[in-house]
Coordinates of C-alpha atoms in Angstrom, one line a residue:
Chain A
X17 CA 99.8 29.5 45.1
X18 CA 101.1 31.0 48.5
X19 CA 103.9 29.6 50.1
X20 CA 102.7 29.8 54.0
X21 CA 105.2 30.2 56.8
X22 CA 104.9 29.1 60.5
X23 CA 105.8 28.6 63.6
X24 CA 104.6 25.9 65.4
X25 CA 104.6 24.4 69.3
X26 CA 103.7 20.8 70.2
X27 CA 104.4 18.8 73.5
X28 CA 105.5 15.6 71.9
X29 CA 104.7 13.5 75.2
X30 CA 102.1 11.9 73.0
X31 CA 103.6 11.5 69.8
X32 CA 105.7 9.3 67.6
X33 CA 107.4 11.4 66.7
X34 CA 107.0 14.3 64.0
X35 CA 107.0 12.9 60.6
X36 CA 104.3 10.5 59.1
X37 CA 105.1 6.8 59.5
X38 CA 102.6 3.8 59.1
X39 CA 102.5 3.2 62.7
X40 CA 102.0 6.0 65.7
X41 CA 100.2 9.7 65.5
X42 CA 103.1 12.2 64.4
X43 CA 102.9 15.8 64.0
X44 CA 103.2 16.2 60.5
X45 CA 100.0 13.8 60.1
X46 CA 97.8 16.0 62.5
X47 CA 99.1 19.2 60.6
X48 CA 98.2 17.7 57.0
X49 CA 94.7 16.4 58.2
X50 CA 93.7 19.9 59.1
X51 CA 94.9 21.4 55.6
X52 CA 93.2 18.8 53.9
X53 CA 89.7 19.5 55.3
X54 CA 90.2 23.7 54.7
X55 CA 91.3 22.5 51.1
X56 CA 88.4 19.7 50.4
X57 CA 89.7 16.6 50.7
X58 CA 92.8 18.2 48.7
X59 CA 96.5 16.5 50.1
X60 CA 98.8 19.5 50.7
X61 CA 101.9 18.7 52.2
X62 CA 104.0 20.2 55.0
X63 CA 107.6 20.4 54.8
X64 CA 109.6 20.9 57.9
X65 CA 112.9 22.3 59.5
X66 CA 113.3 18.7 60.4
X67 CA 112.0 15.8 62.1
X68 CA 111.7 15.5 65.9
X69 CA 112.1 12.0 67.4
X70 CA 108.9 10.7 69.3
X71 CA 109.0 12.5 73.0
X72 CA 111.1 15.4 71.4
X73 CA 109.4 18.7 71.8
X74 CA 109.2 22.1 70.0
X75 CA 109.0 25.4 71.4
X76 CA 109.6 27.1 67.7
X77 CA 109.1 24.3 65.2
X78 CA 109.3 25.8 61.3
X79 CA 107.2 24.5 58.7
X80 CA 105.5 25.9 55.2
X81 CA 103.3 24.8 52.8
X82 CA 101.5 25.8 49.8
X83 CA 98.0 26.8 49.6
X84 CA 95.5 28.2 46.9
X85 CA 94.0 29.5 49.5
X86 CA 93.5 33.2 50.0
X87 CA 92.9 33.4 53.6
X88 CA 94.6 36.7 55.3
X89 CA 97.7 35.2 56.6
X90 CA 97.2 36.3 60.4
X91 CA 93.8 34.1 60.1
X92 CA 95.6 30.8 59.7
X93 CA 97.0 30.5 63.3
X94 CA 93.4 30.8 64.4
X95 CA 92.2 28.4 61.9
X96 CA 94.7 25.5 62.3
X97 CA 94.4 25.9 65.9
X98 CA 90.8 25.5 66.1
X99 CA 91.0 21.8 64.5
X100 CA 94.4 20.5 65.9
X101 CA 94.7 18.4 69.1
X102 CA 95.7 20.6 72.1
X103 CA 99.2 19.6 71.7
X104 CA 99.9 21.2 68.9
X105 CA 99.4 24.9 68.6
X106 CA 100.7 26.9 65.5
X107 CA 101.9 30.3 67.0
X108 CA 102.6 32.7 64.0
X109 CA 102.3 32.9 60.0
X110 CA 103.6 34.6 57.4
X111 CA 104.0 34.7 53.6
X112 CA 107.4 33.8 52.6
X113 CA 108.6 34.0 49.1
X114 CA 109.1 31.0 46.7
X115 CA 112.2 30.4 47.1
X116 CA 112.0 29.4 50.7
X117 CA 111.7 25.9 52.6
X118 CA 111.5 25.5 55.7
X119 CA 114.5 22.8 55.5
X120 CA 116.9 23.8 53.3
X121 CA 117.1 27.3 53.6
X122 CA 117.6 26.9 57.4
X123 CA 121.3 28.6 58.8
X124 CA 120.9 27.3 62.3
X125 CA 118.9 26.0 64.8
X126 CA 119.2 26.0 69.1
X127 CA 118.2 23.1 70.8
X128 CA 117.5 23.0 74.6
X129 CA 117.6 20.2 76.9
X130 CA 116.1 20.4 80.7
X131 CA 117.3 18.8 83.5
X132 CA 116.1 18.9 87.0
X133 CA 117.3 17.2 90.2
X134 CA 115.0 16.8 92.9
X135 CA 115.4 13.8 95.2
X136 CA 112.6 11.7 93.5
X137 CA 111.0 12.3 89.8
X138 CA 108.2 14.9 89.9
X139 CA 104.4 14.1 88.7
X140 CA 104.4 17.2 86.5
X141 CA 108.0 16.8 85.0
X142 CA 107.8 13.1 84.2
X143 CA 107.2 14.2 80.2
X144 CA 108.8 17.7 80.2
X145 CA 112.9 17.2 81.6
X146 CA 115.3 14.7 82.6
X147 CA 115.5 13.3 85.7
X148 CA 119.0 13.4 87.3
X149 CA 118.9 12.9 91.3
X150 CA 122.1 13.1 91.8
X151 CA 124.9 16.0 91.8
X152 CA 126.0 17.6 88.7
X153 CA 129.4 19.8 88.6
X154 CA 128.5 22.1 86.4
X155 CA 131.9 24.2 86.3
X156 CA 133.1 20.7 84.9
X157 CA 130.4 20.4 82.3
X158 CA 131.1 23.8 81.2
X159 CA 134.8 23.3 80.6
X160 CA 133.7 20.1 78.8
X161 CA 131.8 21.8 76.9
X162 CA 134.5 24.4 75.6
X163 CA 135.8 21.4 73.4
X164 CA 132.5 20.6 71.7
X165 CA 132.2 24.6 70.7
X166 CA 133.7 25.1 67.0
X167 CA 133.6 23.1 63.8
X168 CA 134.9 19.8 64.0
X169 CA 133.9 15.9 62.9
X170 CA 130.8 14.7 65.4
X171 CA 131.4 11.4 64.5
X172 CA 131.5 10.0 68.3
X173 CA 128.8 12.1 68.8
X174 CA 125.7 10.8 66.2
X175 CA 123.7 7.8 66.5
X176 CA 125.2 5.0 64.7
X177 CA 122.5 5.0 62.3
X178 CA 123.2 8.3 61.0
X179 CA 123.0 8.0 56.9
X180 CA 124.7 11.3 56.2
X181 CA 128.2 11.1 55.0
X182 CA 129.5 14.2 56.2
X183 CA 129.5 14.4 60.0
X184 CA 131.4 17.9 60.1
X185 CA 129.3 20.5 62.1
X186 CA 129.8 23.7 63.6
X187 CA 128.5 24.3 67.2
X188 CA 128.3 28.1 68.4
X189 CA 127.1 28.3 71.8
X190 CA 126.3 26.0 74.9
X191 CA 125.5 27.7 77.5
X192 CA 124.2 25.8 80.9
X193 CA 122.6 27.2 83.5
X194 CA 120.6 26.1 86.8
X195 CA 117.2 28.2 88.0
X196 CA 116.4 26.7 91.3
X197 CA 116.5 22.6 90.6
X198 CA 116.3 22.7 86.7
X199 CA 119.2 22.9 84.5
X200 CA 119.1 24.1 81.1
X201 CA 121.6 23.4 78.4
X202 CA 121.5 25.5 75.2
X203 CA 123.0 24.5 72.1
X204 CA 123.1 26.4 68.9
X205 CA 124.2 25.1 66.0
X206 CA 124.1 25.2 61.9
X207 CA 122.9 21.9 61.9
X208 CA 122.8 18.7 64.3
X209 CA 123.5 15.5 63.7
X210 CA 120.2 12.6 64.2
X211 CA 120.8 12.3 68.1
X212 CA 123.7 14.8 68.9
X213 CA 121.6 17.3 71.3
X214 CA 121.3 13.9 73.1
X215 CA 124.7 12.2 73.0
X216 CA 126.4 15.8 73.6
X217 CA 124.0 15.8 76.8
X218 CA 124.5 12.4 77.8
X219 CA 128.2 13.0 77.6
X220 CA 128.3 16.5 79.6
X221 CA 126.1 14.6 82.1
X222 CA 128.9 12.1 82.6
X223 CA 131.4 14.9 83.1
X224 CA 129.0 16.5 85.8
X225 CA 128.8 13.3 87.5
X226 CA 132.7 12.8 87.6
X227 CA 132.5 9.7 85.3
X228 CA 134.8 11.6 82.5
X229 CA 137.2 14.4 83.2
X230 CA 136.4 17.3 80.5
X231 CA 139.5 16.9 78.7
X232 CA 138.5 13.7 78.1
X233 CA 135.5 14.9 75.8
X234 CA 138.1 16.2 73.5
X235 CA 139.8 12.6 73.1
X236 CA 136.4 11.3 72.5
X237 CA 135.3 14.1 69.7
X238 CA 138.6 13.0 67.7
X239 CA 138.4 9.4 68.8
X240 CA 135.3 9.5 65.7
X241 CA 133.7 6.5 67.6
X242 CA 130.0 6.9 68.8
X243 CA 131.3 3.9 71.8
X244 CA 133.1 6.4 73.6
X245 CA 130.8 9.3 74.1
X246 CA 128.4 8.8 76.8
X247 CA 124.7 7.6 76.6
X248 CA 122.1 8.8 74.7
X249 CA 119.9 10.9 76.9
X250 CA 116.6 10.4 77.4
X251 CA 113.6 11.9 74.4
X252 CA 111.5 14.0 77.3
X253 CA 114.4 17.0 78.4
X254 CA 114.9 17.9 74.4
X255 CA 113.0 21.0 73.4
X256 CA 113.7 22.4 69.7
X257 CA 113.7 25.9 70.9
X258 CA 114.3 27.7 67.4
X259 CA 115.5 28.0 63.7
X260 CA 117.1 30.1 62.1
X261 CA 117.1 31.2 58.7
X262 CA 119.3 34.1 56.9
X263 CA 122.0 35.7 58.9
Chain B
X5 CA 100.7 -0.3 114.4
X6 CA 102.7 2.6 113.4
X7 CA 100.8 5.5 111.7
X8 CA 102.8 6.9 108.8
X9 CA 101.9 10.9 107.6
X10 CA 103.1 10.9 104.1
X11 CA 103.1 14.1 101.5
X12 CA 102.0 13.3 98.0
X13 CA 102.5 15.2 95.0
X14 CA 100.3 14.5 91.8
X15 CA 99.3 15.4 88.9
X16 CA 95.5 15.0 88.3
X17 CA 95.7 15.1 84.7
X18 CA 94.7 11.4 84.1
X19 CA 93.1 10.6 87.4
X20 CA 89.4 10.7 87.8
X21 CA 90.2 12.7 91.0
X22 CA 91.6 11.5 94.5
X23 CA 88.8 9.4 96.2
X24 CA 88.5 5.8 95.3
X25 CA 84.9 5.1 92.8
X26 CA 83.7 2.2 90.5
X27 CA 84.7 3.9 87.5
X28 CA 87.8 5.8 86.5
X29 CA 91.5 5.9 88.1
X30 CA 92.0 7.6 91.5
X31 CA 95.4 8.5 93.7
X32 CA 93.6 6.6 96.4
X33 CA 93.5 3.6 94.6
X34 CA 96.6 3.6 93.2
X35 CA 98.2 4.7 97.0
X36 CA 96.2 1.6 98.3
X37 CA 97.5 -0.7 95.6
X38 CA 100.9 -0.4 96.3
X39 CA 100.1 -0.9 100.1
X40 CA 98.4 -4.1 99.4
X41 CA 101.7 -5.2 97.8
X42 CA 103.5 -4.5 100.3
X43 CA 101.0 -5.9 103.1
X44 CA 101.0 -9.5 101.3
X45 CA 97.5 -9.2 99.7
X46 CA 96.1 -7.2 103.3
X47 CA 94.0 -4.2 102.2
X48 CA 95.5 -0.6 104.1
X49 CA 93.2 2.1 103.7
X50 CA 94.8 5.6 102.9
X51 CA 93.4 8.5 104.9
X52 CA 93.9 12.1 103.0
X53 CA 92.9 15.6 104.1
X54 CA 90.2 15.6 101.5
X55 CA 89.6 14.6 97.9
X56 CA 90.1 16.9 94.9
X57 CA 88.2 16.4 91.8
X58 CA 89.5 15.1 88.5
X59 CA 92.1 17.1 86.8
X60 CA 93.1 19.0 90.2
X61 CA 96.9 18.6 91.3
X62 CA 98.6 18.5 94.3
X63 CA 102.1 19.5 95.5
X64 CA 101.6 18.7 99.1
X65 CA 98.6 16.7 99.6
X66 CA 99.0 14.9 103.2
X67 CA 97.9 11.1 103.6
X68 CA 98.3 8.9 106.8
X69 CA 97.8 5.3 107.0
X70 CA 98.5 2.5 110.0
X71 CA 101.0 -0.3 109.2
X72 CA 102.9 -3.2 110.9
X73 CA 105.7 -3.1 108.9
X74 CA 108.6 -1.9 110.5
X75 CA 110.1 -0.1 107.5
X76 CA 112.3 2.5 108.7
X77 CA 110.6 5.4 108.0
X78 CA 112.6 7.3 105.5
X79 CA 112.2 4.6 103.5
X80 CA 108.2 5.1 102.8
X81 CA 109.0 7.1 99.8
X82 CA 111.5 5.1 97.8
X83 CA 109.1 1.9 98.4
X84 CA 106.2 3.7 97.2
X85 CA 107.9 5.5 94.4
X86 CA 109.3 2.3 92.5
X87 CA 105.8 1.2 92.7
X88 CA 103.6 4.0 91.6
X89 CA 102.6 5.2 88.5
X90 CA 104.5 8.5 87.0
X91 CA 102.3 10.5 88.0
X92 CA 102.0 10.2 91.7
X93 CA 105.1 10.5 93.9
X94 CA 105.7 10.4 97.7
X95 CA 108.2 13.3 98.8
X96 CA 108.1 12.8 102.7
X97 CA 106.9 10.2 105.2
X98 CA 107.5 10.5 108.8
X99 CA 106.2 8.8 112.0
X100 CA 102.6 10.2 113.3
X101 CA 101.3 9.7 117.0
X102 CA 98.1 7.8 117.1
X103 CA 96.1 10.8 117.5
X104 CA 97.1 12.4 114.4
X105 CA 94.7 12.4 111.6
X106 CA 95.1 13.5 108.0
X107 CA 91.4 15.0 107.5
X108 CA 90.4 15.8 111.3
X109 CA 93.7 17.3 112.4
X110 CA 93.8 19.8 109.3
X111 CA 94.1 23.3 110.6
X112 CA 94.4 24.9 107.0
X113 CA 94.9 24.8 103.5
X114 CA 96.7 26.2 101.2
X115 CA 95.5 26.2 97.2
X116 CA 97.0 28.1 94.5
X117 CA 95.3 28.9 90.3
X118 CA 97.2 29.2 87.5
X119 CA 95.9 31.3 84.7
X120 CA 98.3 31.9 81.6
X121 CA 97.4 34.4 79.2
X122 CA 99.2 33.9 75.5
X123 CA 97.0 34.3 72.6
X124 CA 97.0 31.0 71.8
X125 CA 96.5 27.4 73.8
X126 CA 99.9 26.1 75.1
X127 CA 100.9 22.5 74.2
X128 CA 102.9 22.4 77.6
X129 CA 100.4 24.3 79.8
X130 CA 96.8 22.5 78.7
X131 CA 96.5 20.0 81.6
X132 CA 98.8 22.9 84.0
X133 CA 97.0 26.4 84.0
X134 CA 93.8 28.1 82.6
X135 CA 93.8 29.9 79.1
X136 CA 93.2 33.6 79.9
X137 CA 93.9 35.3 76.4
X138 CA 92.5 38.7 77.2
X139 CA 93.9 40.8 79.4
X140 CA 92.7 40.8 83.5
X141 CA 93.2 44.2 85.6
X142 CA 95.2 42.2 88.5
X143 CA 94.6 45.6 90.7
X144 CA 90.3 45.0 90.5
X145 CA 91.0 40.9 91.3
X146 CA 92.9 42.3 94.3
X147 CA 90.8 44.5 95.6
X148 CA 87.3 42.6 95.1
X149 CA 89.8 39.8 96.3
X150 CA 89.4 41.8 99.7
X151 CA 85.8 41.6 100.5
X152 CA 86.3 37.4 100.5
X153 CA 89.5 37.4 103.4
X154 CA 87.7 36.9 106.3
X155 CA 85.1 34.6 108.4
X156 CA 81.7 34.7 106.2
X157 CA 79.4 32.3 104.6
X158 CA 80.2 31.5 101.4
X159 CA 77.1 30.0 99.8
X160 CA 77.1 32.0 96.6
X161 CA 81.2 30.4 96.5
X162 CA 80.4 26.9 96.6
X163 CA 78.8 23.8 94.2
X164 CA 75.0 23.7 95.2
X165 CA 75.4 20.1 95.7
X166 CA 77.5 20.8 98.5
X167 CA 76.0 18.6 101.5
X168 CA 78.0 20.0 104.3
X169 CA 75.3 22.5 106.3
X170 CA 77.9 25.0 107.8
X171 CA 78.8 26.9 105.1
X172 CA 80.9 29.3 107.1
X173 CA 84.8 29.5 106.3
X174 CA 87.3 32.3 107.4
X175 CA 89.5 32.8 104.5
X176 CA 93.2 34.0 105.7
X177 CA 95.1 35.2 102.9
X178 CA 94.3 35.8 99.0
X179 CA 97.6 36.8 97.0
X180 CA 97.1 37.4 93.4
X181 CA 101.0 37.5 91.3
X182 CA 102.2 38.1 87.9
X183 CA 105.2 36.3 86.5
X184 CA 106.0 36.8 82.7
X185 CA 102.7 35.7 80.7
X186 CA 100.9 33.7 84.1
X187 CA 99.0 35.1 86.6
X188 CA 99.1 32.8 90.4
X189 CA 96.3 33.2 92.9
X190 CA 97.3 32.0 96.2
X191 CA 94.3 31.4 98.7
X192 CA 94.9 29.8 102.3
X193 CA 91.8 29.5 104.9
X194 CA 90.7 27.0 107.6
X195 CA 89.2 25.4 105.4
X196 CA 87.4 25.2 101.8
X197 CA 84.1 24.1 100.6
X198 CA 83.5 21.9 97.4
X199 CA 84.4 23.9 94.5
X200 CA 85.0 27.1 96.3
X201 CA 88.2 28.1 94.8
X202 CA 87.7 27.3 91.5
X203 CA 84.5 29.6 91.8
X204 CA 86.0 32.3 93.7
X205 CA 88.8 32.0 91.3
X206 CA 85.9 32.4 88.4
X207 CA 84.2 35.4 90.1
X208 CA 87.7 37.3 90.3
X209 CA 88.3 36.6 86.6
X210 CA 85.3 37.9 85.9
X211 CA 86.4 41.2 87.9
X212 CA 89.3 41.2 85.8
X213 CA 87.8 41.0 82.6
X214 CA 85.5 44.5 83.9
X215 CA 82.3 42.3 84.0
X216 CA 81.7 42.8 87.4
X217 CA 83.2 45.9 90.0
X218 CA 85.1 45.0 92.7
X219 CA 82.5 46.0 95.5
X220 CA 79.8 43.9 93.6
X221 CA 81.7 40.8 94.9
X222 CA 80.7 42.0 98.6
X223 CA 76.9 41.9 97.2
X224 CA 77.3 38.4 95.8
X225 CA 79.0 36.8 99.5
X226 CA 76.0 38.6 101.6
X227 CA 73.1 37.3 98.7
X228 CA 73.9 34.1 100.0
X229 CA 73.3 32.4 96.3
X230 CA 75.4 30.3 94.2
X231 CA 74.0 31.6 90.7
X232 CA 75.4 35.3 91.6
X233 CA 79.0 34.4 91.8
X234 CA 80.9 33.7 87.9
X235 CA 81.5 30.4 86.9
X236 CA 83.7 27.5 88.5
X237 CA 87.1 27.8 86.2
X238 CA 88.1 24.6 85.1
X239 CA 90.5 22.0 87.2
X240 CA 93.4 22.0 85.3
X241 CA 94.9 25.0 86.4
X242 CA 94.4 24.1 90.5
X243 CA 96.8 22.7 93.0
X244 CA 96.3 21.6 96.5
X245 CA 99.6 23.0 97.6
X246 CA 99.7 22.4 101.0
X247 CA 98.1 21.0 104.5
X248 CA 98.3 22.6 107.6
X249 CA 98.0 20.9 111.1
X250 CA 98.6 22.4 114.3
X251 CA 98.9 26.4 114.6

């Protein structure tokens, strides 16, 4: 068997979501139905760097597999992406060794989450960033964003429905900038809590607006209570930009 | 009756093109919808400076339309945009004399390509730009771009079932630019004929591609026949970008 490495891009506008559920086209379902027909009507299951929630999109999505296959690995970018749906595209491949998986050998991962502020929501941004009309300090959101750089307890910062016991996490970098009317916010991490791109974002958005001061984000961040950090923002400005593996 | 000039951005992705038809959505329809609404059940027709087909955007299409309703005027597009669909939003509405007239007043247009040229099919850029994936000499586009800039009949640059007997144009200005991985042609004349950019557009790839020489594009405009110009490239990556009136 080959253990098959790539990257993959998909516009989630369309999708539940990326993992298989009974209900709702995912990515992971579109990815497995191609493999099946290039193995026969054999299953052969993708494994992931994680899920994406439904609207979330990837710019450098990780998954492998394994295949019996003997295909010469730069092939298999053409062949998936001449049976997947135009919203998926797989961008690169490689042979990796056994002893990876493309979830838990990751080391990191950035997310980025797009903003943009024109007077009234754009026709061909409605899918693809947030809409935020209305001024955003972003000197403020920067200095908020000083206390959520390090390793501390993201407790406040996580959906409620978070199963994982230990909420510790280390953010490196967020870094926001503005091109014209778009904003960007980069995070990098070693791992993210289920929602925390989004409640980090929610929150900085807050302290943009003037709703919070930035110091306040650090109360919140040792508060541990999701009720205090701002709202959850929305699926369509989330991009999962790239993962990292190794050093 | 107070005429209202309005500019309208949208994306054509899902729309069977502007003009109203029996079958398919249209930005017309959807335009006249809300107006209806707002009219208590009256029917206002919306006047635009001319259709685009389906799958062709706009960033500054111009509609007018004659109304009773004394609405100040700056508030047009917030009463349209809580109405409309996603993807369709007014940017601009401001009082028009009687004489004014979205298609007959038109002194110009302004249309613009994108072409992107990765090796694969972008999730983000399918219903946005043109796949490209091998490389196009931009310096042959520009110069067979020359011989089009100008006043001449372009036959062999429009759809033969183009019912309109005049077929001559003068086109103003064609500037072709490269930004990262896409490639933006710019056209602006007095006018265009149906399909005309998408087919000079076409004809111009091919000069990029080295299937045609520059100078033969000169031979094509004075042969006066649709089947020696290239092919009409596909909707998605056209915009309507803006409407001129007056000089």
């Amino acid at each position: 068997m080959n253990r098959i490495k790539c990257i993959v891009s998909y516009d989630g506008a369309l999708f539940s979501g990326y993992q298989i559920q009974p209900n709702g086209r995912t990515v992971q379902e579109e990815l497995e139905k191609v493999l099946k027909k290039m193995h026969k009507g054999h299953d052969v299951k993708v494994v992931a760097s994680g899920r994406t929630d439904a609207g979330v999109h990837a710019v450098g999505q990780v998954i492998h597999f394994d295949t019996p296959l003997m295909l010469p690995v730069e092939r298999w970018p053409v062949a998936f992406n001449s049976q997947l749906p135009g919203d998926i595209t797989v961008l690169t491949a490689e042979m990796a060794s056994e002893s990876f998986h493309a979830r838990f050998s990751t080391t990191g991962k950035e997310y980025r989450y797009k903003i943009y502020q024109e007077p009234y929501r754009s026709p061909f941004k409605r899918f693809y960033a947030h809409h935020c009309p209305f001024d955003l300090d972003l000197e403020w959101m920067r200095e908020a964003s000083h206390y959520l750089i390090g390793t501390h307890d993201f407790t406040s910062f996580c959906s409620a429905k978070t199963e994982v016991q230990d909420k510790v996490r280390e953010v490196k970098e967020i870094v926001i900038q503005q091109v014209d009317h778009e904003i960007e916010l980069k995070f990098v991490g070693n791992g993210f809590l289920y929602n925390m791109v989004r409640i980090m974002t929610g929150t900085l958005i807050d302290v943009g607006m003037g709703k919070l001061a930035p110091y306040e984000v650090k109360k919140i961040l040792e508060a541990q209570d999701r009720g205090q950090a701002g709202k959850t923002a929305p699926a369509e400005g989330l991009y999962l930009w790239q993962v990292f593996y190794g050093n």
